[in-house]
Short mmCIF file of C-alpha atoms in Angstrom, two decimals:
data_model
loop_
_atom_site.label_atom_id
_atom_site.label_comp_id
_atom_site.label_asym_id
_atom_site.label_seq_id
_atom_site.Cartn_x
_atom_site.Cartn_y
_atom_site.Cartn_z
CA UNK Y 1 -33.68 -63.99 -93.71
CA UNK Y 2 -31.82 -61.32 -94.13
CA UNK Y 3 -30.30 -60.15 -97.36
CA UNK Y 4 -26.42 -59.59 -97.47
CA UNK Y 5 -26.35 -55.22 -96.96
CA UNK Y 6 -28.01 -55.63 -93.99
CA UNK Y 7 -25.97 -57.44 -92.31
CA UNK Y 8 -22.80 -55.97 -93.65
CA UNK Y 9 -24.10 -52.51 -92.64
CA UNK Y 10 -23.13 -52.58 -89.58
CA UNK Y 11 -20.24 -54.34 -89.80
CA UNK Y 12 -19.45 -51.78 -91.10
CA UNK Y 13 -20.61 -48.74 -88.49
CA UNK Y 14 -19.57 -50.25 -85.61
CA UNK Y 15 -16.20 -50.55 -87.51
CA UNK Y 16 -15.91 -47.42 -88.56
CA UNK Y 17 -16.70 -46.36 -84.76
CA UNK Y 18 -14.34 -48.11 -83.34
CA UNK Y 19 -11.77 -47.22 -85.96
CA UNK Y 20 -12.75 -43.50 -84.64
CA UNK Y 21 -12.56 -44.66 -81.19
CA UNK Y 22 -8.41 -45.97 -81.53
CA UNK Y 23 -7.77 -42.48 -83.55
CA UNK Y 24 -8.83 -40.29 -80.86
CA UNK Y 25 -7.45 -42.65 -77.92
CA UNK Y 26 -3.66 -42.32 -80.46
CA UNK Y 27 -4.47 -38.21 -80.16
CA UNK Y 28 -4.93 -38.30 -76.01
CA UNK Y 29 -2.03 -37.27 -73.75
CA UNK Y 30 -0.88 -39.60 -71.06
CA UNK Y 31 -2.49 -38.56 -67.86
CA UNK Y 32 0.44 -36.81 -65.92
CA UNK Y 33 2.10 -38.57 -62.60
CA UNK Y 34 0.83 -36.75 -59.58
CA UNK Y 35 4.17 -35.76 -56.99
CA UNK Y 36 3.36 -38.41 -53.81
CA UNK Y 37 0.97 -35.94 -50.60
CA UNK Y 38 3.87 -34.83 -48.38
CA UNK Y 39 1.71 -35.37 -44.85
CA UNK Y 40 4.24 -33.88 -42.59
CA UNK Y 41 3.63 -31.05 -39.74
CA UNK Y 42 3.61 -27.35 -40.49
CA UNK Y 43 4.81 -25.79 -37.37
CA UNK Y 44 5.53 -22.88 -35.90
CA UNK Y 45 8.57 -22.67 -33.44
CA UNK Y 46 9.98 -19.98 -31.70
CA UNK Y 47 14.37 -19.78 -30.69
CA UNK Y 48 14.54 -19.51 -26.85
CA UNK Y 49 17.17 -16.57 -25.50
CA UNK Y 50 18.15 -16.45 -22.67
CA UNK Y 51 19.18 -12.89 -21.10
CA UNK Y 52 20.15 -10.92 -17.87
CA UNK Y 53 16.64 -10.05 -15.59
CA UNK Y 54 16.15 -8.08 -13.00
CA UNK Y 55 12.14 -8.62 -11.26
CA UNK Y 56 9.76 -6.59 -10.49
CA UNK Y 57 6.25 -6.77 -9.36
CA UNK Y 58 3.41 -4.32 -9.98
CA UNK Y 59 1.31 -3.07 -7.72
CA UNK Y 60 -0.92 0.03 -7.88
CA UNK Y 61 -2.68 3.48 -5.02
CA UNK Y 62 -4.22 6.42 -4.46
CA UNK Y 63 -1.25 9.09 -4.14
CA UNK Y 64 -1.43 10.99 -0.32
CA UNK Y 65 -0.13 13.42 1.83
CA UNK Y 66 2.62 12.08 3.80
CA UNK Y 67 1.01 14.14 6.56
CA UNK Y 68 -1.53 17.04 7.00
CA UNK Y 69 -2.51 18.77 9.34
CA UNK Y 70 -6.49 20.02 10.87
CA UNK Y 71 -5.94 24.05 12.21
CA UNK Y 72 -7.82 24.26 15.39
CA UNK Y 73 -8.18 27.36 16.84
CA UNK Y 74 -6.17 27.66 20.63
CA UNK Y 75 -8.55 30.49 21.83
CA UNK Y 76 -10.88 33.04 20.98
CA UNK Y 77 -11.91 36.09 19.51
CA UNK Y 78 -12.90 37.24 16.14
CA UNK Y 79 -11.70 36.65 12.63
CA UNK Y 80 -9.35 40.12 11.62
CA UNK Y 81 -7.03 39.25 8.52
CA UNK Y 82 -7.26 36.15 6.22
CA UNK Y 83 -3.97 35.48 4.11
CA UNK Y 84 -4.97 35.96 0.20
CA UNK Y 85 -3.15 32.44 -0.20
CA UNK Y 86 -5.65 30.40 2.38
CA UNK Y 87 -7.52 30.16 0.19
CA UNK Y 88 -8.60 25.23 -1.19
CA UNK Y 89 -5.79 24.61 -3.73
CA UNK Y 90 -3.12 27.32 -2.47
CA UNK Y 91 0.11 26.78 -1.18
CA UNK Y 92 1.90 28.48 1.15
CA UNK Y 93 5.66 28.49 3.69
CA UNK Y 94 6.26 27.03 6.79
CA UNK Y 95 5.34 29.80 9.55
CA UNK Y 96 3.52 31.44 6.53
CA UNK Y 97 0.70 34.03 7.77
CA UNK Y 98 -2.72 32.41 7.55
CA UNK Y 99 -4.62 34.01 9.46
CA UNK Y 100 -5.53 36.68 12.48
CA UNK Y 101 -7.48 37.34 15.96
CA UNK Y 102 -7.93 39.90 18.10
CA UNK Y 103 -5.19 40.26 19.93
CA UNK Y 104 -7.13 43.46 21.82
CA UNK Y 105 -7.72 40.44 25.33
CA UNK Y 106 -4.64 39.02 25.23
CA UNK Y 107 -2.77 42.70 25.17
CA UNK Y 108 -4.55 43.73 27.70
CA UNK Y 109 -4.26 39.51 29.29
CA UNK Y 110 0.10 40.43 28.45
CA UNK Y 111 -0.30 42.92 30.43
CA UNK Y 112 -1.68 42.47 33.43
CA UNK Y 113 0.32 39.48 33.94
CA UNK Y 114 3.86 41.55 33.19
CA UNK Y 115 2.26 43.96 36.35
CA UNK Y 116 1.71 41.41 38.65
CA UNK Y 117 4.97 40.06 37.34
CA UNK Y 118 6.62 43.46 38.62
CA UNK Y 119 4.93 43.34 41.83
CA UNK Y 120 5.67 39.88 43.01
CA UNK Y 121 9.26 40.35 42.41
CA UNK Y 122 9.25 43.86 44.44
CA UNK Y 123 7.56 41.87 47.44
CA UNK Y 124 10.55 39.44 47.17
CA UNK Y 125 12.78 41.75 47.10
CA UNK Y 126 10.96 43.49 50.35
CA UNK Y 127 10.59 39.94 52.36
CA UNK Y 128 14.35 39.32 51.72
CA UNK Y 129 15.23 41.67 53.51
CA UNK Y 130 12.92 41.28 56.30
CA UNK Y 131 14.44 38.04 56.38
CA UNK Y 132 17.86 39.86 57.02
CA UNK Y 133 16.51 42.30 59.57
CA UNK Y 134 15.11 38.99 60.70
CA UNK Y 135 18.37 36.96 60.82
CA UNK Y 136 20.25 40.29 63.00
CA UNK Y 137 17.57 40.84 65.41
CA UNK Y 138 17.43 37.47 66.95
CA UNK Y 139 21.39 37.23 66.83
CA UNK Y 140 21.52 40.76 69.15
CA UNK Y 141 18.92 39.48 71.26
CA UNK Y 142 20.02 35.50 71.97
CA UNK Y 143 22.69 32.98 70.96
CA UNK Y 144 19.99 29.88 71.21
CA UNK Y 145 19.32 28.61 67.89
CA UNK Y 146 16.18 30.35 65.98
CA UNK Y 147 13.61 28.66 64.59
CA UNK Y 148 12.13 28.62 60.38
CA UNK Y 149 9.82 31.10 61.43
CA UNK Y 150 11.86 33.73 63.53
CA UNK Y 151 13.96 33.64 61.07
CA UNK Y 152 10.88 34.27 58.56
CA UNK Y 153 11.93 31.20 55.97
CA UNK Y 154 8.08 30.43 55.25
CA UNK Y 155 7.13 34.01 54.62
CA UNK Y 156 9.91 34.58 52.56
CA UNK Y 157 9.09 30.98 50.32
CA UNK Y 158 5.11 32.11 50.24
CA UNK Y 159 6.41 35.02 47.82
CA UNK Y 160 8.74 33.03 46.05
CA UNK Y 161 6.21 30.91 44.84
CA UNK Y 162 3.37 33.60 44.36
CA UNK Y 163 6.91 34.96 42.10
CA UNK Y 164 6.83 31.09 40.06
CA UNK Y 165 3.37 31.78 39.87
CA UNK Y 166 3.21 34.80 38.37
CA UNK Y 167 6.31 34.06 35.41
CA UNK Y 168 4.11 31.59 34.57
CA UNK Y 169 1.12 33.63 34.43
CA UNK Y 170 3.78 36.46 32.09
CA UNK Y 171 4.20 33.07 30.22
CA UNK Y 172 0.40 32.04 28.92
CA UNK Y 173 -0.68 36.00 28.15
CA UNK Y 174 2.66 35.15 25.44
CA UNK Y 175 1.90 32.38 24.54
CA UNK Y 176 -1.65 33.06 23.84
CA UNK Y 177 -1.16 36.59 22.41
CA UNK Y 178 1.36 34.59 20.04
CA UNK Y 179 -2.04 32.21 19.14
CA UNK Y 180 -3.96 34.19 17.79
CA UNK Y 181 -2.19 34.80 14.52
CA UNK Y 182 -3.05 31.10 12.88
CA UNK Y 183 1.31 30.27 10.82
CA UNK Y 184 1.88 27.19 8.78
CA UNK Y 185 3.20 24.01 10.38
CA UNK Y 186 5.14 23.27 7.00
CA UNK Y 187 5.03 24.09 3.31
CA UNK Y 188 1.83 22.72 2.39
CA UNK Y 189 -1.18 23.42 0.78
CA UNK Y 190 -4.52 24.14 1.31
CA UNK Y 191 -7.31 21.89 1.74
CA UNK Y 192 -9.92 23.39 2.92
CA UNK Y 193 -10.62 26.86 4.68
CA UNK Y 194 -13.83 26.58 7.69
CA UNK Y 195 -13.84 30.43 8.16
CA UNK Y 196 -14.81 33.24 7.26
CA UNK Y 197 -13.65 37.02 7.17
CA UNK Y 198 -15.21 38.58 10.60
CA UNK Y 199 -16.43 34.70 12.33
CA UNK Y 200 -15.72 34.13 15.60
CA UNK Y 201 -14.15 31.78 16.95
CA UNK Y 202 -13.67 29.79 20.08
CA UNK Y 203 -10.72 26.96 20.74
CA UNK Y 204 -11.35 23.99 19.16
CA UNK Y 205 -13.06 25.96 16.00
CA UNK Y 206 -11.60 24.16 12.93
CA UNK Y 207 -10.18 27.14 11.51
CA UNK Y 208 -9.13 24.96 7.78
CA UNK Y 209 -6.96 22.10 6.99
CA UNK Y 210 -3.57 21.32 4.40
CA UNK Y 211 -1.27 18.67 3.51
CA UNK Y 212 2.11 18.33 3.52
CA UNK Y 213 3.97 19.00 0.22
CA UNK Y 214 7.66 18.09 1.00
CA UNK Y 215 6.47 15.14 0.72
CA UNK Y 216 3.16 12.26 -1.45
CA UNK Y 217 2.91 8.81 0.27
CA UNK Y 218 1.62 5.44 -1.70
CA UNK Y 219 0.78 2.16 -0.08
CA UNK Y 220 0.77 -0.55 -2.65
CA UNK Y 221 -0.72 -3.77 -1.77
CA UNK Y 222 0.76 -6.94 -2.77
CA UNK Y 223 0.13 -10.26 -2.73
CA UNK Y 224 2.13 -12.44 0.22
CA UNK Y 225 3.51 -14.80 -3.20
CA UNK Y 226 5.30 -11.72 -4.76
CA UNK Y 227 7.19 -11.19 -1.76
CA UNK Y 228 9.82 -13.65 -2.55
CA UNK Y 229 10.72 -11.82 -5.30
CA UNK Y 230 11.80 -8.70 -3.17
CA UNK Y 231 15.13 -8.04 -1.54
CA UNK Y 232 14.93 -6.80 2.41
CA UNK Y 233 11.34 -7.55 1.27
CA UNK Y 234 11.67 -3.90 -0.24
CA UNK Y 235 13.04 -1.74 1.70
CA UNK Y 236 14.38 1.00 -0.39
CA UNK Y 237 14.44 -0.48 -3.30
CA UNK Y 238 13.42 2.10 -5.26
CA UNK Y 239 10.20 2.39 -8.04
CA UNK Y 240 8.62 3.56 -10.95
CA UNK Y 241 5.03 5.86 -10.82
CA UNK Y 242 3.32 5.00 -14.00
CA UNK Y 243 -0.07 8.26 -13.67
CA UNK Y 244 -2.08 10.66 -15.80
CA UNK Y 245 -1.47 13.67 -15.62
CA UNK Y 246 -2.27 16.88 -18.10
CA UNK Y 247 -3.92 13.94 -20.56
CA UNK Y 248 -1.18 11.83 -21.03
CA UNK Y 249 0.79 9.29 -19.37
CA UNK Y 250 3.37 11.00 -16.79
CA UNK Y 251 6.05 8.98 -14.25
CA UNK Y 252 7.50 9.65 -10.94
CA UNK Y 253 10.48 7.70 -9.38
CA UNK Y 254 9.92 6.78 -5.76
CA UNK Y 255 11.33 4.71 -2.56
CA UNK Y 256 10.06 1.82 -0.81
CA UNK Y 257 10.62 3.46 2.86
CA UNK Y 258 8.24 1.42 4.88
CA UNK Y 259 5.89 -2.63 5.34
CA UNK Y 260 3.48 -1.83 7.09
CA UNK Y 261 4.75 -4.57 8.73
CA UNK Y 262 1.04 -6.87 9.27
CA UNK Y 263 -1.70 -8.74 7.33
CA UNK Y 264 -5.08 -6.76 5.93
CA UNK Y 265 -8.06 -8.73 7.19
CA UNK Y 266 -10.50 -8.63 4.35
CA UNK Y 267 -7.86 -7.86 1.39
CA UNK Y 268 -5.09 -10.01 2.44
CA UNK Y 269 -2.81 -8.59 0.97
CA UNK Y 270 0.60 -7.43 3.30
CA UNK Y 271 1.55 -2.89 2.66
CA UNK Y 272 4.28 -1.15 0.75
CA UNK Y 273 4.59 2.19 1.57
CA UNK Y 274 6.35 4.41 -1.09
CA UNK Y 275 7.28 8.76 -0.82
CA UNK Y 276 8.44 10.72 -4.01
CA UNK Y 277 9.91 13.50 -2.50
CA UNK Y 278 8.38 16.60 -3.39
CA UNK Y 279 5.41 15.62 -5.16
CA UNK Y 280 4.74 18.92 -6.88
CA UNK Y 281 7.74 20.26 -7.72
CA UNK Y 282 7.61 23.55 -6.14
CA UNK Y 283 11.97 23.26 -5.49
CA UNK Y 284 12.39 21.29 -8.60
CA UNK Y 285 11.18 21.28 -12.73
CA UNK Y 286 9.26 17.31 -12.43
CA UNK Y 287 6.59 16.95 -12.84
CA UNK Y 288 3.46 17.12 -10.86
CA UNK Y 289 2.03 14.15 -9.08
CA UNK Y 290 -1.24 15.41 -6.71
CA UNK Y 291 -2.35 13.98 -3.78
CA UNK Y 292 -5.51 11.91 -4.78
CA UNK Y 293 -3.62 10.29 -8.29
CA UNK Y 294 -4.60 6.65 -8.94
CA UNK Y 295 -1.10 5.25 -10.15
CA UNK Y 296 0.94 1.57 -10.90
CA UNK Y 297 3.60 1.33 -8.98
CA UNK Y 298 6.82 -1.12 -10.89
CA UNK Y 299 9.12 -2.83 -7.67
CA UNK Y 300 12.28 -3.17 -8.91
CA UNK Y 301 12.81 -6.66 -7.16
CA UNK Y 302 16.05 -9.01 -6.95
CA UNK Y 303 18.51 -10.11 -10.28
CA UNK Y 304 16.72 -13.45 -11.11
CA UNK Y 305 19.61 -14.17 -13.09
CA UNK Y 306 19.68 -14.94 -17.14
CA UNK Y 307 15.93 -16.35 -17.90
CA UNK Y 308 14.29 -17.41 -20.46
CA UNK Y 309 9.66 -16.27 -21.11
CA UNK Y 310 8.14 -18.69 -23.15
CA UNK Y 311 3.55 -18.28 -23.18
CA UNK Y 312 2.18 -20.20 -20.16
CA UNK Y 313 0.17 -22.07 -22.67
CA UNK Y 314 2.67 -23.74 -23.79
CA UNK Y 315 4.30 -25.74 -20.96
CA UNK Y 316 1.81 -28.70 -20.29
CA UNK Y 317 2.25 -30.61 -17.37
CA UNK Y 318 6.07 -29.11 -16.63
CA UNK Y 319 6.98 -30.36 -20.50
CA UNK Y 320 7.92 -28.10 -23.54
CA UNK Y 321 7.60 -29.43 -27.04
CA UNK Y 322 9.89 -28.35 -28.58
CA UNK Y 323 11.95 -29.58 -31.92
CA UNK Y 324 15.25 -30.43 -32.77
CA UNK Y 325 17.63 -30.78 -35.36
CA UNK Y 326 16.80 -33.65 -36.84
CA UNK Y 327 13.31 -31.83 -37.53
CA UNK Y 328 11.97 -34.03 -34.57
CA UNK Y 329 9.61 -33.69 -31.90
CA UNK Y 330 10.38 -33.54 -28.33
CA UNK Y 331 9.16 -32.63 -24.98
CA UNK Y 332 11.79 -31.75 -22.68
CA UNK Y 333 10.57 -30.76 -18.71
CA UNK Y 334 11.70 -26.99 -17.91
CA UNK Y 335 12.12 -25.54 -14.38
CA UNK Y 336 9.64 -22.05 -13.91
CA UNK Y 337 10.40 -19.73 -11.64
CA UNK Y 338 7.78 -17.23 -11.94
CA UNK Y 339 4.72 -16.56 -13.60
CA UNK Y 340 3.97 -13.01 -15.36
CA UNK Y 341 0.32 -12.56 -15.93
CA UNK Y 342 0.26 -15.00 -19.87
CA UNK Y 343 4.09 -15.86 -20.60
CA UNK Y 344 6.17 -18.02 -17.40
CA UNK Y 345 10.17 -16.92 -17.37
CA UNK Y 346 12.02 -20.57 -16.99
CA UNK Y 347 15.52 -20.82 -15.52
CA UNK Y 348 16.68 -24.07 -16.49
CA UNK Y 349 15.97 -27.18 -18.65
CA UNK Y 350 16.02 -25.40 -22.14
CA UNK Y 351 19.42 -24.78 -24.09
CA UNK Y 352 19.60 -21.67 -25.52
CA UNK Y 353 18.63 -21.60 -28.86
CA UNK Y 354 16.02 -24.91 -28.68
CA UNK Y 355 13.21 -24.65 -31.09
CA UNK Y 356 9.78 -24.17 -28.90
CA UNK Y 357 6.80 -24.94 -30.79
CA UNK Y 358 4.35 -22.75 -30.62
CA UNK Y 359 1.88 -23.50 -33.04
CA UNK Y 360 -0.71 -26.19 -32.06
CA UNK Y 361 -0.61 -29.49 -32.87
CA UNK Y 362 -3.80 -32.57 -33.90
CA UNK Y 363 -1.73 -36.02 -32.33
CA UNK Y 364 1.29 -34.85 -31.04
CA UNK Y 365 3.61 -37.95 -30.57
CA UNK Y 366 7.37 -37.60 -29.28
CA UNK Y 367 9.59 -38.83 -32.84
CA UNK Y 368 7.30 -37.35 -35.21
CA UNK Y 369 8.57 -35.15 -37.84
CA UNK Y 370 7.66 -31.94 -38.22
CA UNK Y 371 8.52 -29.42 -41.89
CA UNK Y 372 8.79 -25.71 -40.66
CA UNK Y 373 6.40 -23.97 -43.36
CA UNK Y 374 9.75 -22.62 -45.94
CA UNK Y 375 10.77 -25.70 -45.65
CA UNK Y 376 7.14 -26.41 -48.09
CA UNK Y 377 7.92 -23.56 -49.55
CA UNK Y 378 11.68 -24.12 -51.26
CA UNK Y 379 8.98 -28.79 -51.59
CA UNK Y 380 6.61 -25.95 -53.82
CA UNK Y 381 9.23 -23.62 -55.23
CA UNK Y 382 11.71 -26.86 -56.27
CA UNK Y 383 8.52 -28.68 -58.31
CA UNK Y 384 7.12 -26.24 -59.85
CA UNK Y 385 10.90 -26.38 -61.28
CA UNK Y 386 11.36 -29.56 -62.60
CA UNK Y 387 8.29 -29.69 -64.87
CA UNK Y 388 8.83 -26.04 -65.86
CA UNK Y 389 11.79 -28.18 -66.66
CA UNK Y 390 10.56 -31.44 -67.93
CA UNK Y 391 7.77 -29.24 -70.45
CA UNK Y 392 10.34 -26.98 -71.69
CA UNK Y 393 12.01 -30.78 -72.72
CA UNK Y 394 8.86 -31.78 -74.50
CA UNK Y 395 8.72 -29.18 -76.82
#
């Protein structure tokens, strides 16, 4: 049977423990109240602004000479002279002598032609005199009408034909002699030279190849849908060409002069042709635009009026998500007039100053409340201020 001591001692120990727990609980601070959790979605926005815009159409092409000519010998003979500039890469002026063919045979031919002409003229004078004598003699013999043969008209016609033939022979001889001198047909860049000094050429032999330096051409392919953004199908439109020269990007200004008027059967593209005057800067101080250069072209288009540009991915089924003045999600239909890479151009549907939502929403629903990052920052700053004030009051 338990003694009083055995019963009272555990009760005392239990009472001391309970008293200790009550004391510790009294010293403990009450838990602070947590602010309610704000689940309003945060969004990023971009303000719509309408601005005047002129469309442009981009393309590409390779610079080529407007005219390129293969020089061919029109007479035969030995090459006795070559100009120092008649080398690949040389620049020559119109009419400048490039090469000479030995003219000895053609000088002799010219002398022969001149002699034949002089002989024909003398024979013609003699035959006319004979015709006049025949007319007088016939009149003295009889009063009947003379025949053409009696008046020597056939003989006179024959001598006249020989005279014309001699004149033609002289012209040919002069022309052949002139052709022994090879001249530049226009201001040109020498592309190649096919002959050497002392070489013998025949009629039709290739002498070289030249490019005209007055004007450069660039063929620019365009998709059919791009033509709607050009006035007059691009004719006379200004074109800005961008390419590399001497290790840096350069720019040249040209003009669209024509359309080739057909759709390419392979690429299904329409080609516009741009021209640039004085591409090598020989008559001005502008940058050199070399033949064979690959360039990107931007063709000036028609006036789009006042439009806005927004990223293409923001438009879904013709609707754009916007945040209204009450910071509420709304969907607005827009009018798209052109797509430009990752962007689209819109002309209507959104008022100027509208805030378009540019960030992704997990579960968007029209009418849901939204918040901007700066709203959260302001809310957190206000909460920190309140907590600081409460802490100072507690002290």
